[in-house]
Amino acid sequence: MLIKAVEVNDIPPWMFVFVLLSCNFLGFAVTGNEEQYFAFAKQYINPEWMPHSFILSDIAGTRILFNLLVGPLLQWVSFEQMAFWGRCVNFLLYALVLTNLLKKLDISNFASFFVLQVVYFGQQSLFGREWIFGSFESK
């Protein structure tokens, strides 16, 4: 039985970018402002979670959609699990957008690996670090 080697350019581009993002940024550790935003979302949906909390009684404002989407999920999953699954969803959305951009620029998977991994992800602290890819929070 022969096993055919899969070339990098044979992988669907969206999946390639998704795996690349996941290898760089996926994890269970709550980072950045995630813990604060998760607490706001959970408190918004369930005010009895921490009754009489003056810190978590902040007006949702621009976080209203995030609170409505994430708050109910936080009734069943922990902050760490929400961070993991939220990042997966983010990475899938980023992969779809980045793939369209790479297709328009006619960049192959092999070249996109160099562009993203070596040039961009390696220097991510210059471009915003967790603001762009690392965390799952309302943006």
mmCIF file with all atom_site columns, C-alpha atoms in Angstrom:
data_model
loop_
_atom_site.group_PDB
_atom_site.id
_atom_site.type_symbol
_atom_site.label_atom_id
_atom_site.label_alt_id
_atom_site.label_comp_id
_atom_site.label_asym_id
_atom_site.label_entity_id
_atom_site.label_seq_id
_atom_site.pdbx_PDB_ins_code
_atom_site.Cartn_x
_atom_site.Cartn_y
_atom_site.Cartn_z
_atom_site.occupancy
_atom_site.B_iso_or_equiv
_atom_site.pdbx_formal_charge
_atom_site.auth_seq_id
_atom_site.auth_comp_id
_atom_site.auth_asym_id
_atom_site.auth_atom_id
_atom_site.pdbx_PDB_model_num
ATOM 1   C CA . MET A 1 1   ? 0.000   0.000  0.000  1.00 0.00 ? 1   MET A CA 1
ATOM 2   C CA . LEU A 1 2   ? 1.458   3.297  -1.062 1.00 0.00 ? 2   LEU A CA 1
ATOM 3   C CA . ILE A 1 3   ? 0.759   6.477  0.821  1.00 0.00 ? 3   ILE A CA 1
ATOM 4   C CA . LYS A 1 4   ? 0.658   9.555  -1.347 1.00 0.00 ? 4   LYS A CA 1
ATOM 5   C CA . ALA A 1 5   ? 2.404   12.560 0.143  1.00 0.00 ? 5   ALA A CA 1
ATOM 6   C CA . VAL A 1 6   ? 0.169   15.582 0.357  1.00 0.00 ? 6   VAL A CA 1
ATOM 7   C CA . GLU A 1 7   ? 1.715   18.718 -0.971 1.00 0.00 ? 7   GLU A CA 1
ATOM 8   C CA . VAL A 1 8   ? 1.162   21.985 0.830  1.00 0.00 ? 8   VAL A CA 1
ATOM 9   C CA . ASN A 1 9   ? -0.578  23.497 -2.169 1.00 0.00 ? 9   ASN A CA 1
ATOM 10  C CA . ASP A 1 10  ? -3.069  20.563 -2.334 1.00 0.00 ? 10  ASP A CA 1
ATOM 11  C CA . ILE A 1 11  ? -4.576  21.509 1.044  1.00 0.00 ? 11  ILE A CA 1
ATOM 12  C CA . PRO A 1 12  ? -7.641  23.776 0.799  1.00 0.00 ? 12  PRO A CA 1
ATOM 13  C CA . PRO A 1 13  ? -6.342  27.306 1.491  1.00 0.00 ? 13  PRO A CA 1
ATOM 14  C CA . TRP A 1 14  ? -8.927  28.111 4.206  1.00 0.00 ? 14  TRP A CA 1
ATOM 15  C CA . MET A 1 15  ? -7.959  24.942 6.091  1.00 0.00 ? 15  MET A CA 1
ATOM 16  C CA . PHE A 1 16  ? -4.256  25.705 5.715  1.00 0.00 ? 16  PHE A CA 1
ATOM 17  C CA . VAL A 1 17  ? -4.663  29.210 7.171  1.00 0.00 ? 17  VAL A CA 1
ATOM 18  C CA . PHE A 1 18  ? -6.966  27.876 9.938  1.00 0.00 ? 18  PHE A CA 1
ATOM 19  C CA . VAL A 1 19  ? -4.370  25.284 10.995 1.00 0.00 ? 19  VAL A CA 1
ATOM 20  C CA . LEU A 1 20  ? -1.618  27.898 10.843 1.00 0.00 ? 20  LEU A CA 1
ATOM 21  C CA . LEU A 1 21  ? -3.582  30.269 13.078 1.00 0.00 ? 21  LEU A CA 1
ATOM 22  C CA . SER A 1 22  ? -4.470  27.446 15.467 1.00 0.00 ? 22  SER A CA 1
ATOM 23  C CA . CYS A 1 23  ? -0.861  26.289 15.774 1.00 0.00 ? 23  CYS A CA 1
ATOM 24  C CA . ASN A 1 24  ? 0.210   29.816 16.670 1.00 0.00 ? 24  ASN A CA 1
ATOM 25  C CA . PHE A 1 25  ? -2.566  31.109 18.913 1.00 0.00 ? 25  PHE A CA 1
ATOM 26  C CA . LEU A 1 26  ? -5.001  28.363 20.018 1.00 0.00 ? 26  LEU A CA 1
ATOM 27  C CA . GLY A 1 27  ? -5.094  27.460 23.691 1.00 0.00 ? 27  GLY A CA 1
ATOM 28  C CA . PHE A 1 28  ? -7.220  27.261 26.811 1.00 0.00 ? 28  PHE A CA 1
ATOM 29  C CA . ALA A 1 29  ? -5.449  30.012 28.771 1.00 0.00 ? 29  ALA A CA 1
ATOM 30  C CA . VAL A 1 30  ? -7.612  33.098 29.181 1.00 0.00 ? 30  VAL A CA 1
ATOM 31  C CA . THR A 1 31  ? -5.517  36.023 27.966 1.00 0.00 ? 31  THR A CA 1
ATOM 32  C CA . GLY A 1 32  ? -5.838  39.728 27.357 1.00 0.00 ? 32  GLY A CA 1
ATOM 33  C CA . ASN A 1 33  ? -9.185  41.152 28.371 1.00 0.00 ? 33  ASN A CA 1
ATOM 34  C CA . GLU A 1 34  ? -11.082 37.885 27.848 1.00 0.00 ? 34  GLU A CA 1
ATOM 35  C CA . GLU A 1 35  ? -11.710 37.227 31.516 1.00 0.00 ? 35  GLU A CA 1
ATOM 36  C CA . GLN A 1 36  ? -13.160 40.697 32.005 1.00 0.00 ? 36  GLN A CA 1
ATOM 37  C CA . TYR A 1 37  ? -15.372 40.498 28.907 1.00 0.00 ? 37  TYR A CA 1
ATOM 38  C CA . PHE A 1 38  ? -16.568 36.984 29.805 1.00 0.00 ? 38  PHE A CA 1
ATOM 39  C CA . ALA A 1 39  ? -17.495 38.172 33.292 1.00 0.00 ? 39  ALA A CA 1
ATOM 40  C CA . PHE A 1 40  ? -19.422 41.121 31.813 1.00 0.00 ? 40  PHE A CA 1
ATOM 41  C CA . ALA A 1 41  ? -21.253 38.776 29.420 1.00 0.00 ? 41  ALA A CA 1
ATOM 42  C CA . LYS A 1 42  ? -22.133 36.255 32.112 1.00 0.00 ? 42  LYS A CA 1
ATOM 43  C CA . GLN A 1 43  ? -23.308 38.973 34.503 1.00 0.00 ? 43  GLN A CA 1
ATOM 44  C CA . TYR A 1 44  ? -25.388 40.584 31.742 1.00 0.00 ? 44  TYR A CA 1
ATOM 45  C CA . ILE A 1 45  ? -27.294 37.342 31.125 1.00 0.00 ? 45  ILE A CA 1
ATOM 46  C CA . ASN A 1 46  ? -27.438 36.246 34.771 1.00 0.00 ? 46  ASN A CA 1
ATOM 47  C CA . PRO A 1 47  ? -27.424 39.257 37.142 1.00 0.00 ? 47  PRO A CA 1
ATOM 48  C CA . GLU A 1 48  ? -27.692 36.882 40.109 1.00 0.00 ? 48  GLU A CA 1
ATOM 49  C CA . TRP A 1 49  ? -24.311 35.345 39.282 1.00 0.00 ? 49  TRP A CA 1
ATOM 50  C CA . MET A 1 50  ? -22.591 38.015 41.391 1.00 0.00 ? 50  MET A CA 1
ATOM 51  C CA . PRO A 1 51  ? -25.376 40.033 42.991 1.00 0.00 ? 51  PRO A CA 1
ATOM 52  C CA . HIS A 1 52  ? -24.707 43.644 43.983 1.00 0.00 ? 52  HIS A CA 1
ATOM 53  C CA . SER A 1 53  ? -21.464 43.793 41.972 1.00 0.00 ? 53  SER A CA 1
ATOM 54  C CA . PHE A 1 54  ? -20.831 47.413 41.085 1.00 0.00 ? 54  PHE A CA 1
ATOM 55  C CA . ILE A 1 55  ? -17.886 46.504 38.809 1.00 0.00 ? 55  ILE A CA 1
ATOM 56  C CA . LEU A 1 56  ? -19.856 44.056 36.637 1.00 0.00 ? 56  LEU A CA 1
ATOM 57  C CA . SER A 1 57  ? -22.966 46.230 36.436 1.00 0.00 ? 57  SER A CA 1
ATOM 58  C CA . ASP A 1 58  ? -21.409 48.275 33.633 1.00 0.00 ? 58  ASP A CA 1
ATOM 59  C CA . ILE A 1 59  ? -23.703 49.249 30.744 1.00 0.00 ? 59  ILE A CA 1
ATOM 60  C CA . ALA A 1 60  ? -23.096 46.888 27.811 1.00 0.00 ? 60  ALA A CA 1
ATOM 61  C CA . GLY A 1 61  ? -22.894 49.599 25.153 1.00 0.00 ? 61  GLY A CA 1
ATOM 62  C CA . THR A 1 62  ? -20.897 48.311 22.200 1.00 0.00 ? 62  THR A CA 1
ATOM 63  C CA . ARG A 1 63  ? -20.523 44.887 23.849 1.00 0.00 ? 63  ARG A CA 1
ATOM 64  C CA . ILE A 1 64  ? -24.250 44.140 23.634 1.00 0.00 ? 64  ILE A CA 1
ATOM 65  C CA . LEU A 1 65  ? -23.981 41.667 20.735 1.00 0.00 ? 65  LEU A CA 1
ATOM 66  C CA . PHE A 1 66  ? -21.007 39.918 22.365 1.00 0.00 ? 66  PHE A CA 1
ATOM 67  C CA . ASN A 1 67  ? -22.924 39.696 25.652 1.00 0.00 ? 67  ASN A CA 1
ATOM 68  C CA . LEU A 1 68  ? -25.998 38.246 23.936 1.00 0.00 ? 68  LEU A CA 1
ATOM 69  C CA . LEU A 1 69  ? -23.985 35.630 22.025 1.00 0.00 ? 69  LEU A CA 1
ATOM 70  C CA . VAL A 1 70  ? -21.430 34.598 24.648 1.00 0.00 ? 70  VAL A CA 1
ATOM 71  C CA . GLY A 1 71  ? -23.358 35.159 27.893 1.00 0.00 ? 71  GLY A CA 1
ATOM 72  C CA . PRO A 1 72  ? -25.795 32.256 27.480 1.00 0.00 ? 72  PRO A CA 1
ATOM 73  C CA . LEU A 1 73  ? -22.951 29.901 26.539 1.00 0.00 ? 73  LEU A CA 1
ATOM 74  C CA . LEU A 1 74  ? -21.083 30.834 29.713 1.00 0.00 ? 74  LEU A CA 1
ATOM 75  C CA . GLN A 1 75  ? -23.953 29.346 31.728 1.00 0.00 ? 75  GLN A CA 1
ATOM 76  C CA . TRP A 1 76  ? -22.719 25.893 30.619 1.00 0.00 ? 76  TRP A CA 1
ATOM 77  C CA . VAL A 1 77  ? -19.009 26.226 29.825 1.00 0.00 ? 77  VAL A CA 1
ATOM 78  C CA . SER A 1 78  ? -16.065 27.644 31.740 1.00 0.00 ? 78  SER A CA 1
ATOM 79  C CA . PHE A 1 79  ? -14.157 30.753 30.732 1.00 0.00 ? 79  PHE A CA 1
ATOM 80  C CA . GLU A 1 80  ? -11.277 28.582 29.464 1.00 0.00 ? 80  GLU A CA 1
ATOM 81  C CA . GLN A 1 81  ? -13.562 26.468 27.293 1.00 0.00 ? 81  GLN A CA 1
ATOM 82  C CA . MET A 1 82  ? -15.266 29.581 25.941 1.00 0.00 ? 82  MET A CA 1
ATOM 83  C CA . ALA A 1 83  ? -11.880 31.082 25.086 1.00 0.00 ? 83  ALA A CA 1
ATOM 84  C CA . PHE A 1 84  ? -10.876 27.911 23.219 1.00 0.00 ? 84  PHE A CA 1
ATOM 85  C CA . TRP A 1 85  ? -14.092 27.526 21.210 1.00 0.00 ? 85  TRP A CA 1
ATOM 86  C CA . GLY A 1 86  ? -14.398 31.268 20.615 1.00 0.00 ? 86  GLY A CA 1
ATOM 87  C CA . ARG A 1 87  ? -10.891 31.355 19.213 1.00 0.00 ? 87  ARG A CA 1
ATOM 88  C CA . CYS A 1 88  ? -11.726 28.420 16.940 1.00 0.00 ? 88  CYS A CA 1
ATOM 89  C CA . VAL A 1 89  ? -14.673 30.361 15.521 1.00 0.00 ? 89  VAL A CA 1
ATOM 90  C CA . ASN A 1 90  ? -12.527 33.492 15.166 1.00 0.00 ? 90  ASN A CA 1
ATOM 91  C CA . PHE A 1 91  ? -9.768  31.570 13.392 1.00 0.00 ? 91  PHE A CA 1
ATOM 92  C CA . LEU A 1 92  ? -12.263 30.050 10.979 1.00 0.00 ? 92  LEU A CA 1
ATOM 93  C CA . LEU A 1 93  ? -13.645 33.505 10.137 1.00 0.00 ? 93  LEU A CA 1
ATOM 94  C CA . TYR A 1 94  ? -10.128 34.958 9.830  1.00 0.00 ? 94  TYR A CA 1
ATOM 95  C CA . ALA A 1 95  ? -9.103  32.035 7.615  1.00 0.00 ? 95  ALA A CA 1
ATOM 96  C CA . LEU A 1 96  ? -11.990 32.642 5.230  1.00 0.00 ? 96  LEU A CA 1
ATOM 97  C CA . VAL A 1 97  ? -11.177 36.344 4.937  1.00 0.00 ? 97  VAL A CA 1
ATOM 98  C CA . LEU A 1 98  ? -7.411  35.836 4.657  1.00 0.00 ? 98  LEU A CA 1
ATOM 99  C CA . THR A 1 99  ? -7.930  33.114 2.038  1.00 0.00 ? 99  THR A CA 1
ATOM 100 C CA . ASN A 1 100 ? -9.954  35.497 -0.128 1.00 0.00 ? 100 ASN A CA 1
ATOM 101 C CA . LEU A 1 101 ? -7.224  38.094 0.192  1.00 0.00 ? 101 LEU A CA 1
ATOM 102 C CA . LEU A 1 102 ? -4.487  35.578 -0.639 1.00 0.00 ? 102 LEU A CA 1
ATOM 103 C CA . LYS A 1 103 ? -6.473  34.332 -3.664 1.00 0.00 ? 103 LYS A CA 1
ATOM 104 C CA . LYS A 1 104 ? -6.908  37.885 -4.975 1.00 0.00 ? 104 LYS A CA 1
ATOM 105 C CA . LEU A 1 105 ? -3.158  38.399 -4.628 1.00 0.00 ? 105 LEU A CA 1
ATOM 106 C CA . ASP A 1 106 ? -2.549  34.991 -6.293 1.00 0.00 ? 106 ASP A CA 1
ATOM 107 C CA . ILE A 1 107 ? -0.440  33.699 -3.378 1.00 0.00 ? 107 ILE A CA 1
ATOM 108 C CA . SER A 1 108 ? -0.063  29.922 -2.999 1.00 0.00 ? 108 SER A CA 1
ATOM 109 C CA . ASN A 1 109 ? -0.253  28.039 0.299  1.00 0.00 ? 109 ASN A CA 1
ATOM 110 C CA . PHE A 1 110 ? 3.511   27.647 0.361  1.00 0.00 ? 110 PHE A CA 1
ATOM 111 C CA . ALA A 1 111 ? 4.056   31.373 -0.138 1.00 0.00 ? 111 ALA A CA 1
ATOM 112 C CA . SER A 1 112 ? 1.293   32.238 2.331  1.00 0.00 ? 112 SER A CA 1
ATOM 113 C CA . PHE A 1 113 ? 3.068   30.125 4.956  1.00 0.00 ? 113 PHE A CA 1
ATOM 114 C CA . PHE A 1 114 ? 6.143   32.313 4.524  1.00 0.00 ? 114 PHE A CA 1
ATOM 115 C CA . VAL A 1 115 ? 4.155   35.548 4.490  1.00 0.00 ? 115 VAL A CA 1
ATOM 116 C CA . LEU A 1 116 ? 2.014   34.698 7.516  1.00 0.00 ? 116 LEU A CA 1
ATOM 117 C CA . GLN A 1 117 ? 4.302   32.590 9.688  1.00 0.00 ? 117 GLN A CA 1
ATOM 118 C CA . VAL A 1 118 ? 7.668   34.191 9.110  1.00 0.00 ? 118 VAL A CA 1
ATOM 119 C CA . VAL A 1 119 ? 6.864   37.795 8.266  1.00 0.00 ? 119 VAL A CA 1
ATOM 120 C CA . TYR A 1 120 ? 3.554   38.506 10.000 1.00 0.00 ? 120 TYR A CA 1
ATOM 121 C CA . PHE A 1 121 ? 3.019   36.152 12.955 1.00 0.00 ? 121 PHE A CA 1
ATOM 122 C CA . GLY A 1 122 ? 6.691   36.332 13.916 1.00 0.00 ? 122 GLY A CA 1
ATOM 123 C CA . GLN A 1 123 ? 6.431   40.116 14.217 1.00 0.00 ? 123 GLN A CA 1
ATOM 124 C CA . GLN A 1 124 ? 2.885   40.185 15.597 1.00 0.00 ? 124 GLN A CA 1
ATOM 125 C CA . SER A 1 125 ? 3.802   42.332 18.599 1.00 0.00 ? 125 SER A CA 1
ATOM 126 C CA . LEU A 1 126 ? 4.426   45.147 16.132 1.00 0.00 ? 126 LEU A CA 1
ATOM 127 C CA . PHE A 1 127 ? 0.942   44.794 14.650 1.00 0.00 ? 127 PHE A CA 1
ATOM 128 C CA . GLY A 1 128 ? -1.245  44.460 17.732 1.00 0.00 ? 128 GLY A CA 1
ATOM 129 C CA . ARG A 1 129 ? -0.583  40.962 19.153 1.00 0.00 ? 129 ARG A CA 1
ATOM 130 C CA . GLU A 1 130 ? -3.703  39.768 20.992 1.00 0.00 ? 130 GLU A CA 1
ATOM 131 C CA . TRP A 1 131 ? -5.870  42.527 19.563 1.00 0.00 ? 131 TRP A CA 1
ATOM 132 C CA . ILE A 1 132 ? -5.923  40.808 16.203 1.00 0.00 ? 132 ILE A CA 1
ATOM 133 C CA . PHE A 1 133 ? -5.624  37.038 16.632 1.00 0.00 ? 133 PHE A CA 1
ATOM 134 C CA . GLY A 1 134 ? -4.754  35.968 20.144 1.00 0.00 ? 134 GLY A CA 1
ATOM 135 C CA . SER A 1 135 ? -7.895  36.457 22.192 1.00 0.00 ? 135 SER A CA 1
ATOM 136 C CA . PHE A 1 136 ? -11.658 36.103 21.900 1.00 0.00 ? 136 PHE A CA 1
ATOM 137 C CA . GLU A 1 137 ? -13.264 39.310 23.126 1.00 0.00 ? 137 GLU A CA 1
ATOM 138 C CA . SER A 1 138 ? -15.591 41.927 21.739 1.00 0.00 ? 138 SER A CA 1
ATOM 139 C CA . LYS A 1 139 ? -13.703 43.860 19.105 1.00 0.00 ? 139 LYS A CA 1
#
